[in-house]
Coordinates of C-alpha atoms and ligand atoms in Angstrom, one line a residue:
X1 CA -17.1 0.6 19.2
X2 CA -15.4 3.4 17.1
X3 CA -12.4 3.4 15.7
X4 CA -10.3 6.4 13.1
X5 CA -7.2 6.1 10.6
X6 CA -6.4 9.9 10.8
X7 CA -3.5 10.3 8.2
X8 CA -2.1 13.7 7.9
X9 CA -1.7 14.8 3.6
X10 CA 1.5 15.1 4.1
X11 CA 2.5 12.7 0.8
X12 CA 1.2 9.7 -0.5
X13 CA 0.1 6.7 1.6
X14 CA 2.6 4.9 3.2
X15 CA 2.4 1.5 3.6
X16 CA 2.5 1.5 7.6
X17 CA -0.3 4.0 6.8
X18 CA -1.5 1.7 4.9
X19 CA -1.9 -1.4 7.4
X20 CA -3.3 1.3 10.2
X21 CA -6.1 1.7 8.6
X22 CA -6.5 -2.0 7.6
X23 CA -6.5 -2.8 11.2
X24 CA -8.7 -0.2 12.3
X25 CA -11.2 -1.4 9.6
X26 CA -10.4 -4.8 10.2
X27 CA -11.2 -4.5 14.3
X28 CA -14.2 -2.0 13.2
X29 CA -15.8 -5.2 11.4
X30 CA -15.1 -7.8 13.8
X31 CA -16.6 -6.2 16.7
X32 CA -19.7 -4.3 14.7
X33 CA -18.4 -0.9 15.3
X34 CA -17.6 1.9 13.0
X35 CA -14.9 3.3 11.4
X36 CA -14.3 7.0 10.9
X37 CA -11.9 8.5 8.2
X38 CA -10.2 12.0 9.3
X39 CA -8.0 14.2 7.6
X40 CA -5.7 15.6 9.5
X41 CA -4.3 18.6 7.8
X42 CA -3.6 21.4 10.3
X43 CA -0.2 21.9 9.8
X44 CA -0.5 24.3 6.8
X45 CA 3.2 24.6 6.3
X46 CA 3.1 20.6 5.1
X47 CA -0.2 19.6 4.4
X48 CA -1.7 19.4 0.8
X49 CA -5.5 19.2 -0.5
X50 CA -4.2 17.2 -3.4
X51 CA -2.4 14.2 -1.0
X52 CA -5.9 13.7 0.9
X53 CA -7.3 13.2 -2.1
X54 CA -4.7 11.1 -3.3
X55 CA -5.0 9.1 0.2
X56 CA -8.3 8.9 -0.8
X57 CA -8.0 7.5 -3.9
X58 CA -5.2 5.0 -2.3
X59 CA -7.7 3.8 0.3
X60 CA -10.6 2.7 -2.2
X61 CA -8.4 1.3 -4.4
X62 CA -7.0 -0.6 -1.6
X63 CA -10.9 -2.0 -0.2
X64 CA -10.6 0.0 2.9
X65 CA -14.1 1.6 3.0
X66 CA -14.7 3.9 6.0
X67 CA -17.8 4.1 7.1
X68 CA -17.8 7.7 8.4
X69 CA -15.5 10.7 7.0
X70 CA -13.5 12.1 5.3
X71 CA -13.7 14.7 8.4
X72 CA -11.4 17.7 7.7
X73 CA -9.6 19.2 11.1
X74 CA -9.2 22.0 9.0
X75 CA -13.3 22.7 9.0
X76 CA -12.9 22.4 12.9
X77 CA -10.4 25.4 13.9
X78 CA -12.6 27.1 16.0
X79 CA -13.9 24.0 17.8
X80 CA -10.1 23.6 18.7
X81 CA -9.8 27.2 19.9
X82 CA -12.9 26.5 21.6
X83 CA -11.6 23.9 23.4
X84 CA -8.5 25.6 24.5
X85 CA -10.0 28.5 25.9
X86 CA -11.8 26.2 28.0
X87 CA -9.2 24.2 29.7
X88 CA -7.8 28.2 30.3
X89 CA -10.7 29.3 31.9
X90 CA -10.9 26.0 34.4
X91 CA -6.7 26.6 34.8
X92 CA -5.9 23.4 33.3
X93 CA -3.9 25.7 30.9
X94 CA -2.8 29.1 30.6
X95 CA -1.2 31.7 27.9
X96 CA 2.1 32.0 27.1
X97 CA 3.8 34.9 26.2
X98 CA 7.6 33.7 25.8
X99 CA 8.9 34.4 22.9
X100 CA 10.4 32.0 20.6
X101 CA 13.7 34.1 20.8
X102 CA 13.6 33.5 24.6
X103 CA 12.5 29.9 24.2
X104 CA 15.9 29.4 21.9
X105 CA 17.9 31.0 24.1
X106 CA 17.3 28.9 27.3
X107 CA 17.4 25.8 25.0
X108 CA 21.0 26.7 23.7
X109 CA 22.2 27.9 27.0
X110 CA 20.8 24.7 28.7
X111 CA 22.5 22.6 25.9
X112 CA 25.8 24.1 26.4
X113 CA 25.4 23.5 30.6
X114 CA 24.9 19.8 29.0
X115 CA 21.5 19.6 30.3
X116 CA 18.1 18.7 28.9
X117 CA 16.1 21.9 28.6
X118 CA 12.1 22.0 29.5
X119 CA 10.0 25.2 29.8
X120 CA 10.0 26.8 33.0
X121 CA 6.6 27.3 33.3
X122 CA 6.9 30.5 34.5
X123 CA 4.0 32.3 32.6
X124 CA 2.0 29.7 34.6
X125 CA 1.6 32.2 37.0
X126 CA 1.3 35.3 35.0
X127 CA -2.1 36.8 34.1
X128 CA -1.4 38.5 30.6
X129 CA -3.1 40.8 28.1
X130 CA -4.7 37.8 25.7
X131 CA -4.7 40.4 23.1
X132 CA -1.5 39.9 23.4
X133 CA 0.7 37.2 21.0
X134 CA 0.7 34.0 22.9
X135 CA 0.8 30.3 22.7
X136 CA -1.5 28.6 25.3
X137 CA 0.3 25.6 27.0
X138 CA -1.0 22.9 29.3
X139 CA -0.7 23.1 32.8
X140 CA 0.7 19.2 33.1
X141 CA 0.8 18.4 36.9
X142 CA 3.4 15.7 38.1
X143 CA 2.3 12.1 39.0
X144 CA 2.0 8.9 37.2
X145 CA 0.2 8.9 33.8
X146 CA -0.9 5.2 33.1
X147 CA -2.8 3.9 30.2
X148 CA -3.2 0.0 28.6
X149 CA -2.5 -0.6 25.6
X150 CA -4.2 -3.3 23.5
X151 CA -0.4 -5.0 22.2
X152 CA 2.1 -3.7 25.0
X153 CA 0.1 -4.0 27.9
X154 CA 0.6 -1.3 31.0
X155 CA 2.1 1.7 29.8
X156 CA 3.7 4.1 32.4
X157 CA 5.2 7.9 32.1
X158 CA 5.9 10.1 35.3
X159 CA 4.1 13.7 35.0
X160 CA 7.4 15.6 36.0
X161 CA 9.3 14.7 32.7
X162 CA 6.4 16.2 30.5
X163 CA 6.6 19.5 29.4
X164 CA 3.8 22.1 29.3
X165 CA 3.3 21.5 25.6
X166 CA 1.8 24.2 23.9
X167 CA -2.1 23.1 22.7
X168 CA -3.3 26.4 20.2
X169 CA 0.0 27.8 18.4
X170 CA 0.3 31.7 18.4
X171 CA -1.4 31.8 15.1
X172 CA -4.3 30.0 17.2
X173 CA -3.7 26.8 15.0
X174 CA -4.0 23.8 17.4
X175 CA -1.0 21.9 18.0
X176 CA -1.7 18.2 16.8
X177 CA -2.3 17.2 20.7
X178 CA -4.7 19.4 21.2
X179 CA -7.0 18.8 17.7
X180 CA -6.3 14.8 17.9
X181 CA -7.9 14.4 21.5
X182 CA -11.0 17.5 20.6
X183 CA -12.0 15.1 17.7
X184 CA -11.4 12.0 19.6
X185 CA -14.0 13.0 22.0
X186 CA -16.3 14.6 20.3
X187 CA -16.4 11.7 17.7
X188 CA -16.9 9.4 20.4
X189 CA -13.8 7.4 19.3
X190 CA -13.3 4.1 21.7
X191 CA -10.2 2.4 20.0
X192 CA -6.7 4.5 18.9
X193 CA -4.8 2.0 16.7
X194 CA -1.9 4.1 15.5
X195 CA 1.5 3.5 14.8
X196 CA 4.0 3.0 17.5
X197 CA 5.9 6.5 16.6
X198 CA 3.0 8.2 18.6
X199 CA 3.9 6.2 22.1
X200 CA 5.1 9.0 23.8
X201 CA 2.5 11.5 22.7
X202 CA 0.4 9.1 24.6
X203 CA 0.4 10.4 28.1
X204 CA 0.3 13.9 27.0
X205 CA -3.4 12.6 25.2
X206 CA -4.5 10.9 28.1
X207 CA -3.8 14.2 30.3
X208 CA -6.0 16.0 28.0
X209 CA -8.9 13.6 28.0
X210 CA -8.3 13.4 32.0
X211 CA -8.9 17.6 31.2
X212 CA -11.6 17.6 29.4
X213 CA -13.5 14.8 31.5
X214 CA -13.7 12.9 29.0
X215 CA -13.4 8.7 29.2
X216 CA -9.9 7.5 27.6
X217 CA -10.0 5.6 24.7
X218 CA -8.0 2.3 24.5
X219 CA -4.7 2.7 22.3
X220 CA -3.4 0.1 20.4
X221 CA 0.7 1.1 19.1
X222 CA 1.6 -1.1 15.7
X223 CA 4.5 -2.0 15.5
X224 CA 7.0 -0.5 13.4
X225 CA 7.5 -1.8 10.2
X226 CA 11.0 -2.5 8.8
X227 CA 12.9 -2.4 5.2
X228 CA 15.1 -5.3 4.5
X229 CA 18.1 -3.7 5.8
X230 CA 16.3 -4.1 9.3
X231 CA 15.7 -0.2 9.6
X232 CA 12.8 1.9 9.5
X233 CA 11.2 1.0 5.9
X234 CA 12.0 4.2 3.5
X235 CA 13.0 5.1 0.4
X236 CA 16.3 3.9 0.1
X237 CA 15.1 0.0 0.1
X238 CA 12.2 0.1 -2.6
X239 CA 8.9 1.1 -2.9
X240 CA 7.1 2.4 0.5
X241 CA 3.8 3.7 -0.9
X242 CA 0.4 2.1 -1.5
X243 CA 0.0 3.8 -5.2
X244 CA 3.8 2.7 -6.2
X245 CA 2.3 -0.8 -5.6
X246 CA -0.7 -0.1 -7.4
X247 CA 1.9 1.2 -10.8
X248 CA 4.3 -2.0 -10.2
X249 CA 1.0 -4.2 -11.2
X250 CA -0.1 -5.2 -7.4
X251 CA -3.8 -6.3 -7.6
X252 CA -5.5 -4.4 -3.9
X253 CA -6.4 -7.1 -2.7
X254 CA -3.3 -9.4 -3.0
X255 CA -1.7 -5.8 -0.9
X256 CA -4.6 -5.8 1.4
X257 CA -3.6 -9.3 2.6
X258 CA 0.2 -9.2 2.6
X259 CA -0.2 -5.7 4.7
X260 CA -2.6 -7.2 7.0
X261 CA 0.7 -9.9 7.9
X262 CA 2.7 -7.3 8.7
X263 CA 3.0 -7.6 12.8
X264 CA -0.3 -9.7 12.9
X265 CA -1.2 -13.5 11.7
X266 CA -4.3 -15.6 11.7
X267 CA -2.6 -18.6 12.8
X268 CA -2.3 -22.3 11.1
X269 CA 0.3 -20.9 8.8
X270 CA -2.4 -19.8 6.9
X271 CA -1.1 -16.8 4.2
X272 CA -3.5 -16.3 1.9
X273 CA -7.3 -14.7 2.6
X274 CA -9.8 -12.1 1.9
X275 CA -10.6 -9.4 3.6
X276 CA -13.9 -10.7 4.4
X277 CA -11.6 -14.2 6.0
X278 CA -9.5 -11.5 8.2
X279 CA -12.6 -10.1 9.7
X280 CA -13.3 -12.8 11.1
X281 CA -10.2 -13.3 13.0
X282 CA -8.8 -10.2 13.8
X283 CA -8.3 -8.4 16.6
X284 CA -5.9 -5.6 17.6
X285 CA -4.8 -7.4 21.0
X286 CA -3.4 -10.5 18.9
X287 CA -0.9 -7.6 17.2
X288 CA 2.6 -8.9 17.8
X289 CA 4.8 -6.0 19.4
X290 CA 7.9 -7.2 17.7
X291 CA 8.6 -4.6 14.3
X292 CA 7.4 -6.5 11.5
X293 CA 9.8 -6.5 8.2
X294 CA 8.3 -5.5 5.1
X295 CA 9.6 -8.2 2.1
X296 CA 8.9 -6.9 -1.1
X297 CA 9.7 -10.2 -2.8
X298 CA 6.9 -11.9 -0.5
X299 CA 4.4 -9.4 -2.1
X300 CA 5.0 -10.3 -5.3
X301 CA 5.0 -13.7 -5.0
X302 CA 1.8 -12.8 -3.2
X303 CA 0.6 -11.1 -5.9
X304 CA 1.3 -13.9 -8.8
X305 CA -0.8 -16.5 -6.4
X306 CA -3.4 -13.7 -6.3
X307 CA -3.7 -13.3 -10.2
X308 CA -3.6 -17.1 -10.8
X309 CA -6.5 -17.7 -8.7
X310 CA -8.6 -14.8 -10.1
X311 CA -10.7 -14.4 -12.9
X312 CA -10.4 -12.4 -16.0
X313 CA -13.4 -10.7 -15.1
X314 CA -11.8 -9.8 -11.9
X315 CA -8.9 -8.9 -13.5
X316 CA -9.6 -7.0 -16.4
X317 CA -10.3 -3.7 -14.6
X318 CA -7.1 -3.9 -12.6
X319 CA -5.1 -4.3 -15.9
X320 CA -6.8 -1.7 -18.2
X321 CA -4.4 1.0 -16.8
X322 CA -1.4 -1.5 -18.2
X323 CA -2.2 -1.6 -21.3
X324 CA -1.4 1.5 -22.6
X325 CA -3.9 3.8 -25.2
X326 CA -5.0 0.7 -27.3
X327 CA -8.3 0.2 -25.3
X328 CA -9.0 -3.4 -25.3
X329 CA -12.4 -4.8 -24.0
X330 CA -12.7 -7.8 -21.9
X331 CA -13.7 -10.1 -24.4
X332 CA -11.2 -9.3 -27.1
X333 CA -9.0 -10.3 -23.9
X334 CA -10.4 -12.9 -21.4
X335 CA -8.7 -15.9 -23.2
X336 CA -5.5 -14.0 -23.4
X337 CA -5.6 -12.9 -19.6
X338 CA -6.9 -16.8 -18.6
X339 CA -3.6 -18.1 -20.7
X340 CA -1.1 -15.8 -18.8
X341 CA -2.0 -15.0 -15.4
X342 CA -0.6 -18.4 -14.3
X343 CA 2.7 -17.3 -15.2
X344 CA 3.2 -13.6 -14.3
X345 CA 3.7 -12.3 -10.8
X346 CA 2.5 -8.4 -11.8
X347 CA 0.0 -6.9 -13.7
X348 CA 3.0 -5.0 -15.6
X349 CA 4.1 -8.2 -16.4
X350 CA 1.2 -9.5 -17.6
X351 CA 0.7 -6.5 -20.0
X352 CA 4.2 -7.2 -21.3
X353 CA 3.4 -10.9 -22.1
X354 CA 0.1 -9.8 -23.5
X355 CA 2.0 -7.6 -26.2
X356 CA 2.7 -10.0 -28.7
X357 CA -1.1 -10.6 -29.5
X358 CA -1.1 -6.9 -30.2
X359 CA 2.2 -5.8 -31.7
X360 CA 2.6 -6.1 -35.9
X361 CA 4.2 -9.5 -37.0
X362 CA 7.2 -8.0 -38.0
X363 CA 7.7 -6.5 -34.5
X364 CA 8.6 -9.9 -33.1
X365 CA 12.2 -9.7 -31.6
X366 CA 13.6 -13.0 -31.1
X367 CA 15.1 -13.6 -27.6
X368 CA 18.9 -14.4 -28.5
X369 CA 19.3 -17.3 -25.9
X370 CA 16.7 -18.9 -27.7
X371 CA 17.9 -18.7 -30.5
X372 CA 20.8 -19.9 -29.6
X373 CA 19.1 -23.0 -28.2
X374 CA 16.2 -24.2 -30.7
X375 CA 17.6 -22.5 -33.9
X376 CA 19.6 -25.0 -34.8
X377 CA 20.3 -28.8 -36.8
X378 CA 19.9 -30.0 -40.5
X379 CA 17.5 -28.3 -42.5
X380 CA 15.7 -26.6 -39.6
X381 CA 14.5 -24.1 -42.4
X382 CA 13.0 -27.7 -44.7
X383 CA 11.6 -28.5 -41.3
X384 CA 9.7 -25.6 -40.4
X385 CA 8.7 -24.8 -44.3
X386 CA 6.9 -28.7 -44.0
X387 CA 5.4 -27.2 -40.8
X388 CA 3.9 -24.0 -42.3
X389 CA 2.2 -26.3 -45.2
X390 CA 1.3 -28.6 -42.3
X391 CA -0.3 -25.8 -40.6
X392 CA -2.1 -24.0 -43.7
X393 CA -4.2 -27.5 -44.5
X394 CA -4.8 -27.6 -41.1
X395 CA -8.9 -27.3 -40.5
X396 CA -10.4 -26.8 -38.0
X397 CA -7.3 -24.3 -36.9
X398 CA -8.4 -25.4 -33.2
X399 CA -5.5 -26.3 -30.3
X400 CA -6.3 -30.2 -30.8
X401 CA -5.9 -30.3 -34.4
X402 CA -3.1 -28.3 -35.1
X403 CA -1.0 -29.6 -32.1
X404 CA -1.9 -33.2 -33.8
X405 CA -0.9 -31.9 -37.2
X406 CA 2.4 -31.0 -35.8
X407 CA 3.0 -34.4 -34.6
X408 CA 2.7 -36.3 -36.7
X409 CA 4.8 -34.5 -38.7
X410 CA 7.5 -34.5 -36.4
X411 CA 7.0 -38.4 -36.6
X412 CA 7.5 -37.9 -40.4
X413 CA 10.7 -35.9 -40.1
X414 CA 11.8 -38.4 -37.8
X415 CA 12.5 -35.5 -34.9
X416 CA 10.3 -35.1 -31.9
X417 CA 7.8 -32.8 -31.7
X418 CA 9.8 -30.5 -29.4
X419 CA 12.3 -29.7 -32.7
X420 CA 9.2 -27.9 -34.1
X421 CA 7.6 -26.5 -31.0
X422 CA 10.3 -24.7 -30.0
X423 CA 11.1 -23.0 -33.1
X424 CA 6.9 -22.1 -33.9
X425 CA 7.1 -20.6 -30.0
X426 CA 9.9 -18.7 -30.8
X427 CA 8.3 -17.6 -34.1
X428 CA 4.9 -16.6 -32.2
X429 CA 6.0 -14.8 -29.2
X430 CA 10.0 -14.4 -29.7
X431 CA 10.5 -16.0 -26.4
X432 CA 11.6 -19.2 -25.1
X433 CA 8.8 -19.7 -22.7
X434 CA 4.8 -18.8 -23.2
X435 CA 1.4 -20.9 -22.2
X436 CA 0.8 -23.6 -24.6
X437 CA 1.9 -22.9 -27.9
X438 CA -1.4 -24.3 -29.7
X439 CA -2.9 -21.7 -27.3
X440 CA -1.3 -19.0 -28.7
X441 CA -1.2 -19.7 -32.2
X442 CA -5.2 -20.1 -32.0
X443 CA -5.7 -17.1 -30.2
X444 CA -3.6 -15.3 -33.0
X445 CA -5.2 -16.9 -35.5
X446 CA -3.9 -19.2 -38.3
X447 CA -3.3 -16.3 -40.5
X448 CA -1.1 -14.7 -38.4
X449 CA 0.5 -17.9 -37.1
X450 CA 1.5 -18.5 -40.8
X451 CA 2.5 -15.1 -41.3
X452 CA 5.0 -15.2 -38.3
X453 CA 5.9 -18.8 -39.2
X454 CA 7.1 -17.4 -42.1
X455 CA 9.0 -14.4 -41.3
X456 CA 11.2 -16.7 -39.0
X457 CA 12.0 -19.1 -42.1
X458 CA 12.8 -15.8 -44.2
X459 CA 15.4 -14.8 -41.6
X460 CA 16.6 -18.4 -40.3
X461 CA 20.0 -17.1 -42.6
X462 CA 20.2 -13.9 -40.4
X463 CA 19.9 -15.6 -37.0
X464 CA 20.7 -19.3 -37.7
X465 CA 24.4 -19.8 -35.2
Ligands
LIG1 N1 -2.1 12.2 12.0 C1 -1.3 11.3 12.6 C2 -0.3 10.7 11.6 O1 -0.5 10.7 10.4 C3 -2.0 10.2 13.3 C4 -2.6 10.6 14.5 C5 -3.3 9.5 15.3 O2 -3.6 8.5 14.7 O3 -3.5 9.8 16.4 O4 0.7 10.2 12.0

C-alpha cells in the first residue's frame, strides 16, 4: 500500500491540507504501507520554492513524517511530455491547434445562446504540423466512468459531459490531470486520499489511468472542512493555516489530534490521543462524508489539556520561540513551566504568565480589578509591613515555612490568611490569579519577594481606593 499528500506551494499549509496528509500518514501506518511526499509545483504562474519549503517545515513541525519525497513535478517535465506524446501516438489524444482567441469566442457566443459551451473536438480529426503551437487534449470517449470511493461509495459520471481537457499546455507544461496520474503510476500509488474539491477531476483521472493501462488507485474524497459560519473555512473566520497555529502557542501534537477529528473519530467518545493511539484505529473508509466544522475554541481547549499533561521537558523546546531574545535554558525554567502549564491554554500565554519571573521589580503593573478587590481595610499597609518582617526572619525561605509564617500571623492580626495572600499575590505577579503564591515567591526568591513586597507598601497611598 502507497499512499501521497501532493500539496501544490501555492501558500502556506492549510489546515484541510493539513488533515490530508494526517490521514494519508495515518492509513500509511495502519496498513504497513508507505507514504510518499510530492511537490506539486507546475503551475509556474502560482507556485513558489519558498511555500514548499515552508510546507515542509509545517509538516515536521506538525509529526507528519513521510517516508518517501519530497518529489518535485517540476524535475519530471519531460516524463509528462513523454507521456503525452504517447497517448498521441496510440490516438487516445491528439494536438490542438485552436486558438485561445477562438476558444473565447465560441465560449461567449455559446453563453449569450444561454448554453453551456464544451470544445468541439474538431481538431480530433485534423493531422497538424506539431511544430506548430498546440495544446494536446484527450480524446474522452462517451460511456459511464465509474470508480469507488473509500467514504462515498459508487461514484458515477457519464463520458459525454466531459470535455477533451487539454493534458500538455502549449508551453508543453502538463496540465495538473495529466502530471497527477503520470506520477501516480509510476509511483505505484494504491490509495488517493484528497480533498473532496477534486471529485469531479476524478473521472477525467480514471480515464487516463484506463489510457495508460494502468490499474486505478482507490480514492478516498475528505470531506470539506467548515468555518464557524458553516462556509468553506477561510480567512474571514480566524486562523486557517498550520504555522498560524504554530505562532498562536499550539503544541503539534495537541493540532495533530484535533485535525485528525475533523470528519473522522475513534469512537467511545474518546478526544484525546497520540498519533501513535490513531494508528491504530484509523482507516480512510471510517471517514464520515458529512463536512466537518473547524472550532477554533475546541483547539485551544485542546491545546491547554495537552500542555497540562506534558512535561517541561517536552515543553521547553515548543516554548523557546515565545520567549523572546532572553534565552532561558530548561533548568532556569522547568519549575516555572511545571507551576503554569495547568493554567494556560497557549504557549503565548504561558510566556506571558512566565514574565513576571523575568521582568525588573519595579515593572510590576498591578491589575486594577484587583486592586480594587484586596487593596483594601484598616491598616492594610501595618498589615503587610508585619508580613514583610514576617517574611525576612523566615528560614528556610521554602513553600512550607513561609506559607506557615504567614499564618500564623494572620492569626495574630486577627484576619484570615486570605487578607495577606491576596495582597503578597498581587505584589508578586500584579495579578489576581497565579499558581500557589508560596510557589512563586520561592521560585523568585526571598530577596525579590521582599523587594516587591515592599514596593506595594510604598505605593499602597497611590493605589489604595
Ligand atoms: N495538488 C493538489 C492540491 O494541492 C492535490 C492533488 C491530489 O491530491 O491529487 O490540491
Amino acid at each position: 500500500m502507497k499512499l501521497r499528500f501532493a500539496p501544490s506551494p501555492t501558500g502556506f499549509l492549510h489546515v484541510g491540507g493539513a488533515r490530508t496528509a494526517i490521514f494519508n500518514l495515518l492509513h500509511a501506518r495502519r496498513y504497513g504501507g508507505t507514504m510518499l511526499l510530492r511537490i506539486e509545483d507546475t503551475d509556474v504562474e502560482r507556485s513558489r520554492q519558498h511555500h514548499a519549503e515552508q510546507i515542509i517545515t509545517s509538516l515536521k513541525w506538525l509529526g507528519v513524517a513521510w517516508d518517501e519525497g519530497p518529489v518535485y513535478q517540476s524535475d519530471r517535465l519531460d516524463r509528462y511530455r513523454e507521456r503525452a506524446e504517447e497517448l498521441v501516438a496510440a490516438g487516445k489524444a491528439y494536438r490542438c491547434y485552436c486558438t485561445v482567441e477562438e476558444l473565447d469566442a465560441e465560449r461567449s457566443a455559446a453563453e449569450r445562446a444561454g448554453k453551456q459551451w464544451r470544445y468541439s473536438g474538431r481538431c480530433r480529426k485534423i493531422d497538424g504540423d506539431a511544430g506548430e503551437p498546440h495544446v494536446i487534449r484527450f480524446a474522452v470517449q462517451p460511456g459511464p466512468i465509474e470508480f469507488h470511493d473509500l467514504i462515498r461509495g459508487d461514484v458515477h459520471f457519464e463520458g459525454e459531459l466531459i470535455d477533451d481537457f487539454v493534458l500538455l499546455r502549449s508551453d508543453r507544461n502538463p496540465t495538473y490531470h495529466l502530471s497527477v496520474v503520470v506520477d501516480d503510476i509510476d509511483m505505484a500509488i494504491t490509495h488517493v486520499a484528497r480533498g473532496d474539491d477534486h471529485l469531479s477531476n476524478t473521472p477525467k483521472h480514471v480515464l487516463l489511468f484506463r489510457a495508460f493501462g494502468a490499474a486505478v488507485p482507490s480514492f478516498a474524497h475528505l470531506p470539506l472542512i467548515l468555518g464557524g459560519d458553516k462556509k468553506r473555512l477561510s480567512k474571514r473566520t480566524g486562523a486557517t493555516s498550520a504555522e498560524e497555529y504554530r505562532e498562536m502557542g499550539i503544541v503539534p501534537d495537541a493540532l495533530f489530534n484535533f485535525l485528525t477529528l475533523l470528519g473522522w473519530s475513534p469512537g467511545e467518545n474518546r478526544e484525546l490521543f497520540t498519533a501513535g493511539e490513531a494508528t491504530q484505529w484509523f482507516d480512510l473508509a471510517d471517514v464520515n462524508k458529512a463536512p466537518a466544522v473547524f472550532d477554533p475554541e475546541k483547539l485551544i481547549w485542546m491545546n491547554g489539556q495537552y500542555l497540562m499533561r506534558m512535561t517541561a521537558e517536552q515543553i521547553y523546546p515548543h516554548l523557546v520561540p515565545f520567549l523572546g531574545d532572553a534565552p532561558r535554558t530548561l533548568d532556569e525554567l522547568r519549575t516555572i513551566i511545571e507551576l503554569h502549564k495547568m493554567r494556560v491554554r497557549t504557549l503565548r500565554e504561558l510566556a506571558k504568565q512566565m514574565a513576571i519571573y523575568f521582568i525588573g521589580d519595579d515593572a510590576i503593573e498591578y491589575d486594577a480589578d484587583t486592586v480594587k478587590k484586596h487593596i483594601k481595610g484598616d491598616d492594610l499597609a501595618g498589615r503587610l509591613s508585619a508580613l514583610h518582617e514576617t517574611l525576612l526572619s523566615t528560614d528556610p525561605f521554602d513553600v512550607v515555612t513561609s506559607e506557615a509564617a504567614l499564618r500564623s500571623l494572620a492569626e495574630t492580626q486577627g484576619v484570615s490568611a486570605a487578607k495577606l495572600i491576596h495582597p503578597l499575590r498581587l505584589a508578586l505577579t500584579g495579578r489576581g490569579a497565579s499558581p500557589p503564591i508560596f510557589d512563586v515567591a520561592v521560585v523568585l526568591g526571598k530577596e525579590r519577594t521582599l523587594r516587591r513586597l515592599q514596593r506595594l507598601i510604598e505605593r499602597l497611598p497611590l493605589i489604595e481606593g
